[in-house]
Coordinates of C-alpha atoms and ligand atoms in Angstrom, one line a residue:
M510 CA -3.2 27.5 7.2
I511 CA -0.2 25.5 8.5
I512 CA 1.3 26.0 11.9
V513 CA 4.9 24.8 12.1
M514 CA 5.8 23.8 15.6
K515 CA 9.2 24.4 17.1
P516 CA 11.2 21.2 17.4
G517 CA 10.8 19.3 20.7
V518 CA 7.5 20.9 21.7
P519 CA 5.8 18.2 23.9
M520 CA 2.6 16.5 22.7
Q521 CA 0.7 17.7 25.7
E522 CA 1.4 21.3 24.6
I523 CA 0.4 20.5 21.0
R524 CA -2.9 19.1 22.2
Q525 CA -3.6 22.3 24.2
I526 CA -2.9 24.3 21.1
M527 CA -5.3 22.1 19.1
E528 CA -8.0 22.7 21.8
R529 CA -7.5 26.5 21.4
I530 CA -7.8 26.2 17.7
K531 CA -11.1 24.3 18.1
K532 CA -12.4 27.1 20.3
M533 CA -11.7 29.4 17.4
K534 CA -14.2 27.3 15.4
L535 CA -11.5 25.8 13.2
A536 CA -10.4 22.2 12.7
P537 CA -6.8 21.3 13.6
H538 CA -5.1 18.3 11.9
L539 CA -1.9 17.1 13.4
L540 CA 0.6 16.0 10.8
R541 CA 3.5 14.3 12.6
G542 CA 7.0 14.4 11.1
T543 CA 10.3 13.0 12.2
E544 CA 11.9 16.4 12.3
R545 CA 9.0 18.5 13.5
N546 CA 5.2 18.4 13.8
V547 CA 2.9 20.7 12.0
I548 CA -0.8 21.5 12.6
A549 CA -2.9 22.1 9.5
V550 CA -5.8 24.3 10.3
I551 CA -8.9 23.9 8.2
G552 CA -12.1 25.9 8.4
D553 CA -14.1 28.9 7.4
E554 CA -11.7 31.3 5.9
R555 CA -13.3 34.2 7.8
N556 CA -12.1 32.7 11.1
L557 CA -8.6 32.0 9.7
Q558 CA -6.4 34.8 11.0
R559 CA -2.7 34.5 11.3
E560 CA -1.8 36.8 14.3
P561 CA -3.6 34.9 17.1
L562 CA -2.0 31.7 15.9
E563 CA 1.5 33.2 15.6
A564 CA 1.2 34.4 19.2
I565 CA 0.9 30.9 20.6
P566 CA 4.1 29.8 22.5
G567 CA 5.8 26.9 20.8
V568 CA 4.8 28.0 17.3
E569 CA 7.6 28.7 15.0
N570 CA 5.8 29.8 11.9
V571 CA 2.3 30.2 10.4
M572 CA 2.0 29.8 6.7
S573 CA -1.0 30.1 4.3
V574 CA -1.5 27.1 2.0
L575 CA -2.5 28.4 -1.4
K576 CA -3.6 25.1 -2.9
P577 CA -7.2 24.1 -2.3
Y578 CA -6.0 20.7 -1.0
K579 CA -4.6 21.8 2.3
L580 CA -3.8 18.5 3.9
A581 CA -2.6 16.7 0.7
S582 CA -0.4 19.6 -0.4
L583 CA 3.4 19.4 -0.3
E584 CA 3.4 23.1 0.6
G585 CA 2.4 22.5 4.2
H586 CA 4.0 19.1 4.6
Q587 CA 7.5 18.9 3.1
E588 CA 8.2 15.5 4.5
R589 CA 7.0 12.7 2.2
T590 CA 4.4 10.5 3.7
V591 CA 5.4 6.9 4.4
I592 CA 2.5 4.5 5.0
S593 CA 3.1 1.2 6.7
T594 CA 0.7 -1.5 7.7
G595 CA 1.4 -5.1 8.7
G596 CA 4.8 -5.4 6.9
F597 CA 3.6 -3.3 3.9
V598 CA 5.6 -0.1 3.6
I599 CA 5.1 2.5 0.8
G600 CA 6.7 5.9 0.2
E601 CA 10.3 4.8 1.1
K602 CA 13.3 4.0 -1.1
K603 CA 11.9 0.4 -1.5
I604 CA 9.3 0.0 -4.3
A605 CA 6.1 -1.5 -3.0
V606 CA 4.4 -4.1 -5.4
I607 CA 0.8 -5.2 -4.8
A608 CA -0.3 -8.1 -7.0
G609 CA -3.1 -10.6 -7.3
P610 CA -6.2 -11.4 -9.3
C611 CA -8.7 -8.9 -10.5
T612 CA -11.3 -10.8 -8.6
V613 CA -11.2 -13.5 -5.9
E614 CA -12.6 -16.7 -7.5
N615 CA -11.8 -19.3 -4.8
Q616 CA -9.4 -20.0 -2.0
K617 CA -7.1 -22.3 -4.0
M618 CA -6.3 -19.8 -6.8
L619 CA -5.9 -16.9 -4.3
L620 CA -3.6 -18.9 -2.1
Q621 CA -1.5 -20.1 -5.0
T622 CA -1.2 -16.5 -6.3
A623 CA -0.4 -15.1 -2.9
R624 CA 2.3 -17.6 -2.2
H625 CA 3.9 -17.0 -5.6
I626 CA 3.9 -13.2 -5.6
Q627 CA 5.1 -13.1 -2.0
R628 CA 8.1 -15.3 -2.9
Q629 CA 8.9 -12.9 -5.7
G630 CA 9.0 -9.9 -3.4
A631 CA 5.5 -8.4 -3.6
C632 CA 4.4 -6.9 -0.3
G633 CA 0.7 -6.9 -0.7
L634 CA -2.1 -9.1 -2.2
R635 CA -4.9 -7.6 -4.3
G636 CA -8.2 -9.2 -5.0
G637 CA -11.6 -7.7 -5.7
V638 CA -14.7 -9.1 -4.0
F639 CA -17.0 -6.1 -4.6
K640 CA -16.6 -5.5 -8.3
P641 CA -17.6 -2.4 -10.1
R642 CA -18.6 -3.8 -13.5
T643 CA -19.7 -1.8 -16.6
S644 CA -22.4 -4.3 -17.3
P645 CA -25.0 -5.1 -14.6
Y646 CA -25.1 -8.6 -16.0
A647 CA -21.4 -9.3 -15.5
F648 CA -20.1 -11.1 -12.4
Q649 CA -20.2 -8.6 -9.5
G650 CA -17.8 -10.3 -7.1
L651 CA -18.1 -12.9 -4.3
K652 CA -18.9 -10.1 -1.9
N653 CA -19.0 -11.2 1.8
A654 CA -18.0 -14.8 0.9
G655 CA -15.0 -13.3 -0.9
L656 CA -14.0 -11.3 2.1
K657 CA -13.8 -14.5 4.1
V658 CA -11.5 -16.1 1.5
L659 CA -9.3 -12.9 1.6
A660 CA -9.2 -13.1 5.4
Q661 CA -8.1 -16.8 5.3
V662 CA -5.4 -16.3 2.7
R663 CA -4.2 -13.1 4.6
K664 CA -3.9 -15.2 7.7
S665 CA -2.1 -18.2 6.2
C666 CA 0.4 -16.2 4.2
R667 CA 0.7 -13.3 6.6
I668 CA 0.4 -10.9 3.7
P669 CA -1.4 -7.5 3.8
V670 CA -4.5 -7.5 1.6
V671 CA -5.9 -4.7 -0.6
T672 CA -9.6 -4.9 -1.7
E673 CA -12.1 -2.5 -3.2
V674 CA -15.1 -1.0 -1.3
L675 CA -18.0 0.3 -3.4
D676 CA -20.5 1.3 -0.9
P677 CA -20.2 3.3 2.4
R678 CA -22.4 0.6 4.1
D679 CA -19.7 -2.0 3.4
V680 CA -16.7 0.0 4.7
K681 CA -16.8 -1.5 8.2
A682 CA -16.9 -5.1 7.0
V683 CA -14.1 -4.5 4.4
A684 CA -12.0 -2.6 6.9
K685 CA -12.3 -5.6 9.3
C686 CA -10.6 -7.9 6.9
A687 CA -8.5 -5.8 4.5
D688 CA -5.3 -3.9 5.4
I689 CA -5.8 -1.3 2.7
L690 CA -9.2 -0.2 1.3
Q691 CA -9.3 0.5 -2.4
V692 CA -11.6 3.2 -3.9
G693 CA -11.8 2.6 -7.6
T694 CA -11.7 4.9 -10.6
R695 CA -15.5 5.1 -10.9
N696 CA -15.9 6.2 -7.3
M697 CA -13.1 8.7 -7.1
Q698 CA -15.7 11.4 -6.8
N699 CA -18.2 9.5 -4.7
Y700 CA -17.9 11.9 -1.8
E701 CA -20.0 9.9 0.6
L702 CA -17.7 6.9 0.1
L703 CA -14.6 9.1 0.4
K704 CA -15.9 10.5 3.7
A705 CA -16.7 7.0 4.9
V706 CA -13.2 5.6 4.2
G707 CA -11.8 8.8 5.8
K708 CA -13.6 8.0 9.0
Q709 CA -11.9 4.7 9.5
K710 CA -8.2 4.1 10.2
K711 CA -6.9 1.7 7.5
P712 CA -4.9 3.2 4.6
V713 CA -6.8 4.0 1.4
L714 CA -5.7 3.3 -2.1
L715 CA -7.4 5.9 -4.2
K716 CA -7.5 5.4 -7.9
R717 CA -7.6 8.3 -10.3
G718 CA -10.9 8.9 -11.9
M719 CA -10.8 8.1 -15.6
A720 CA -11.5 11.7 -16.5
A721 CA -10.0 13.4 -13.5
G722 CA -7.4 16.2 -13.6
V723 CA -4.6 16.4 -11.1
D724 CA -6.5 18.9 -8.9
D725 CA -9.7 16.7 -9.0
F726 CA -7.6 13.8 -7.9
L727 CA -6.0 15.6 -5.0
M728 CA -9.3 17.1 -3.9
S729 CA -10.6 13.6 -3.6
A730 CA -7.6 12.6 -1.4
E731 CA -8.4 15.8 0.6
Y732 CA -11.9 14.5 1.3
I733 CA -10.5 11.4 2.9
M734 CA -7.8 13.3 4.8
A735 CA -10.3 16.0 6.1
Q736 CA -12.0 13.2 8.0
G737 CA -8.8 12.4 9.9
N738 CA -7.3 9.6 7.8
Y739 CA -4.0 10.8 6.3
K740 CA -3.0 7.4 4.9
V741 CA -3.8 7.8 1.3
I742 CA -2.0 6.1 -1.6
L743 CA -2.7 7.7 -5.0
C744 CA -2.9 5.3 -8.0
E745 CA -2.7 6.2 -11.7
R746 CA -4.7 3.7 -13.7
G747 CA -5.1 5.2 -17.1
I748 CA -7.5 7.8 -18.4
R749 CA -9.9 8.0 -21.3
T750 CA -8.5 9.4 -24.5
F751 CA -8.8 8.8 -28.3
N752 CA -6.2 6.0 -27.9
D753 CA -7.6 3.1 -29.9
Y754 CA -4.8 0.6 -29.2
A755 CA -5.1 0.1 -25.5
R756 CA -7.9 0.0 -22.9
N757 CA -6.9 3.3 -21.4
T758 CA -4.0 5.8 -21.7
L759 CA -1.6 5.3 -18.9
D760 CA -0.7 8.9 -17.9
L761 CA 2.8 8.6 -16.4
T762 CA 3.3 12.3 -16.6
I763 CA 1.0 12.6 -13.6
I764 CA 3.8 11.0 -11.4
P765 CA 6.1 14.0 -11.4
A766 CA 3.0 16.3 -11.5
L767 CA 1.8 14.7 -8.2
K768 CA 5.2 14.6 -6.7
E769 CA 5.5 18.3 -7.2
R770 CA 2.1 18.9 -5.5
T771 CA 1.7 16.3 -2.7
H772 CA 3.6 14.4 -0.1
L773 CA 1.4 11.3 -0.6
P774 CA 2.9 8.2 -2.2
V775 CA 2.0 7.5 -5.8
I776 CA 1.6 4.0 -7.4
V777 CA 0.8 2.9 -10.9
D778 CA -1.6 0.2 -12.2
P779 CA -0.3 -0.7 -15.7
S780 CA -2.9 -3.6 -15.9
H781 CA -6.0 -1.4 -16.1
G782 CA -3.8 1.3 -17.6
T783 CA -3.2 -0.7 -20.7
G784 CA -5.7 -3.6 -20.6
K785 CA -3.2 -5.8 -22.5
R786 CA -0.9 -8.3 -21.0
K787 CA 1.9 -7.5 -23.5
Y788 CA 1.9 -3.9 -22.5
V789 CA 2.0 -4.4 -18.7
M790 CA 5.7 -5.1 -18.4
P791 CA 7.0 -2.1 -20.5
M792 CA 4.7 0.3 -18.7
A793 CA 5.6 -1.1 -15.3
R794 CA 9.3 -0.5 -16.1
A795 CA 8.4 3.1 -17.3
A796 CA 6.4 3.8 -14.1
I797 CA 9.3 2.9 -11.9
A798 CA 11.7 4.9 -14.0
A799 CA 9.3 7.9 -13.8
G800 CA 9.4 7.8 -10.0
A801 CA 6.4 5.7 -8.9
D802 CA 6.6 4.4 -5.3
G803 CA 4.9 1.2 -6.3
L804 CA 2.9 -0.9 -8.7
L805 CA -0.5 -2.6 -8.7
I806 CA -0.5 -5.6 -11.0
E807 CA -3.1 -8.2 -11.9
V808 CA -1.8 -11.7 -11.7
H809 CA -3.7 -15.0 -12.2
P810 CA -2.5 -18.6 -12.1
H811 CA -4.4 -19.2 -15.4
P812 CA -5.1 -15.9 -17.1
E813 CA -6.9 -17.6 -20.0
R814 CA -9.5 -18.9 -17.5
A815 CA -9.8 -15.8 -15.3
W816 CA -13.4 -14.7 -14.6
V817 CA -12.5 -11.0 -15.0
D818 CA -9.7 -9.1 -16.8
G819 CA -7.8 -12.2 -18.0
R820 CA -6.5 -10.3 -21.1
Q821 CA -4.5 -7.9 -18.9
S822 CA -3.5 -10.4 -16.2
L823 CA 0.0 -11.8 -16.0
S824 CA 0.7 -15.5 -15.4
L825 CA 2.8 -16.4 -12.4
Q826 CA 5.8 -16.8 -14.6
E827 CA 5.3 -13.4 -16.2
F828 CA 5.1 -11.8 -12.8
T829 CA 8.4 -13.4 -11.9
E830 CA 9.9 -11.8 -15.0
L831 CA 8.3 -8.5 -14.2
M832 CA 9.9 -8.4 -10.8
R833 CA 13.3 -9.2 -12.2
E834 CA 13.0 -6.5 -14.8
I835 CA 11.8 -3.8 -12.5
Q836 CA 14.6 -4.6 -10.1
S837 CA 17.2 -3.4 -12.5
I838 CA 15.3 -0.2 -13.2
A839 CA 14.8 0.4 -9.5
H840 CA 18.6 0.0 -8.9
A841 CA 19.4 2.3 -11.8
I842 CA 17.4 5.2 -10.1
G843 CA 18.7 4.5 -6.6
R844 CA 15.7 2.5 -5.3
T845 CA 15.3 -1.0 -4.1
L846 CA 12.7 -3.7 -4.6
Ligands
PEP421 C1 -9.5 -2.9 -9.9 O1 -8.4 -2.5 -9.6 O2 -10.0 -4.0 -9.6 C2 -10.4 -2.0 -10.6 C3 -11.7 -2.2 -10.8 O3 -9.7 -0.9 -11.1 P1 -10.2 0.5 -11.7 O4 -11.1 1.1 -10.6 O5 -9.0 1.3 -11.9 O6 -11.0 0.2 -12.9
MN422 MN1 -9.4 -5.7 -13.1

């Protein structure tokens, strides 16, 4: 259920209403808007009755949300969510580009990459330190030592950092150094991890599971939001199909499908989506043209020597070209870079 407040109702009154809702054994979630505030009410459906809520002064309207993802749904929250953290803004007219290596190898390569992508207009640096690898014998990331490298580069470049967290026990340490926590494709339905990242305050970049439908994806976002963290960025990164010419099938149709259903920002990762350097640029262009709010791109100073995912990583020069190319697409659809 969504309670739409009348414009100008003071916060103090809204808090009192939320207390009343809690006494009805329901959980109120305040979704702030620039025009008006709404309270999403979640809980046992047997306790969800419209009339007592409608009678509360200051309430303009009470609506049922039909979708199972109550907080993520566009039905109850018509204003699109804009997420900003340390200079990184996503969900506005400006396209947000996050770039960097698949995995942090050392400070020198990370610093070199960060400086380059920042000069080209990227607003976030990516770099995995806890790596989810298909093989248990493959490099698993620098872990806590890698977090330190990320923190140093973040500080010297003043660039927001995105890194993946694999285990609920690491959430605290990762949240201490990263600006945005990534939950990867293999963990999209790791509900304990989703709850753990939902309990902390940093934004979460949630990647679509490689076999997840749109409702599965949004229900995973809902898990995070139900814990009180509404700052969720959705990321399409390719799904498994019978495609035998690329690593995955980058499903760009999910961009309009998500935009129709949710107020959350949507970005696209054409690096994992294709697995091939040559395909990254065309699919990045297509993603922007289809309405994505941003991109996640793997970049390495020497892709041929990269420890992980070199085949899909762009060189620094290729990243410069990508930024130039997507700029014209962004302008053509009324957005900026
Ligand atoms: C990544 O972005 O580093 C990653 C492992 O991606 P995915 O979870 O999409 O495979
Ligand atoms: Mn990778």
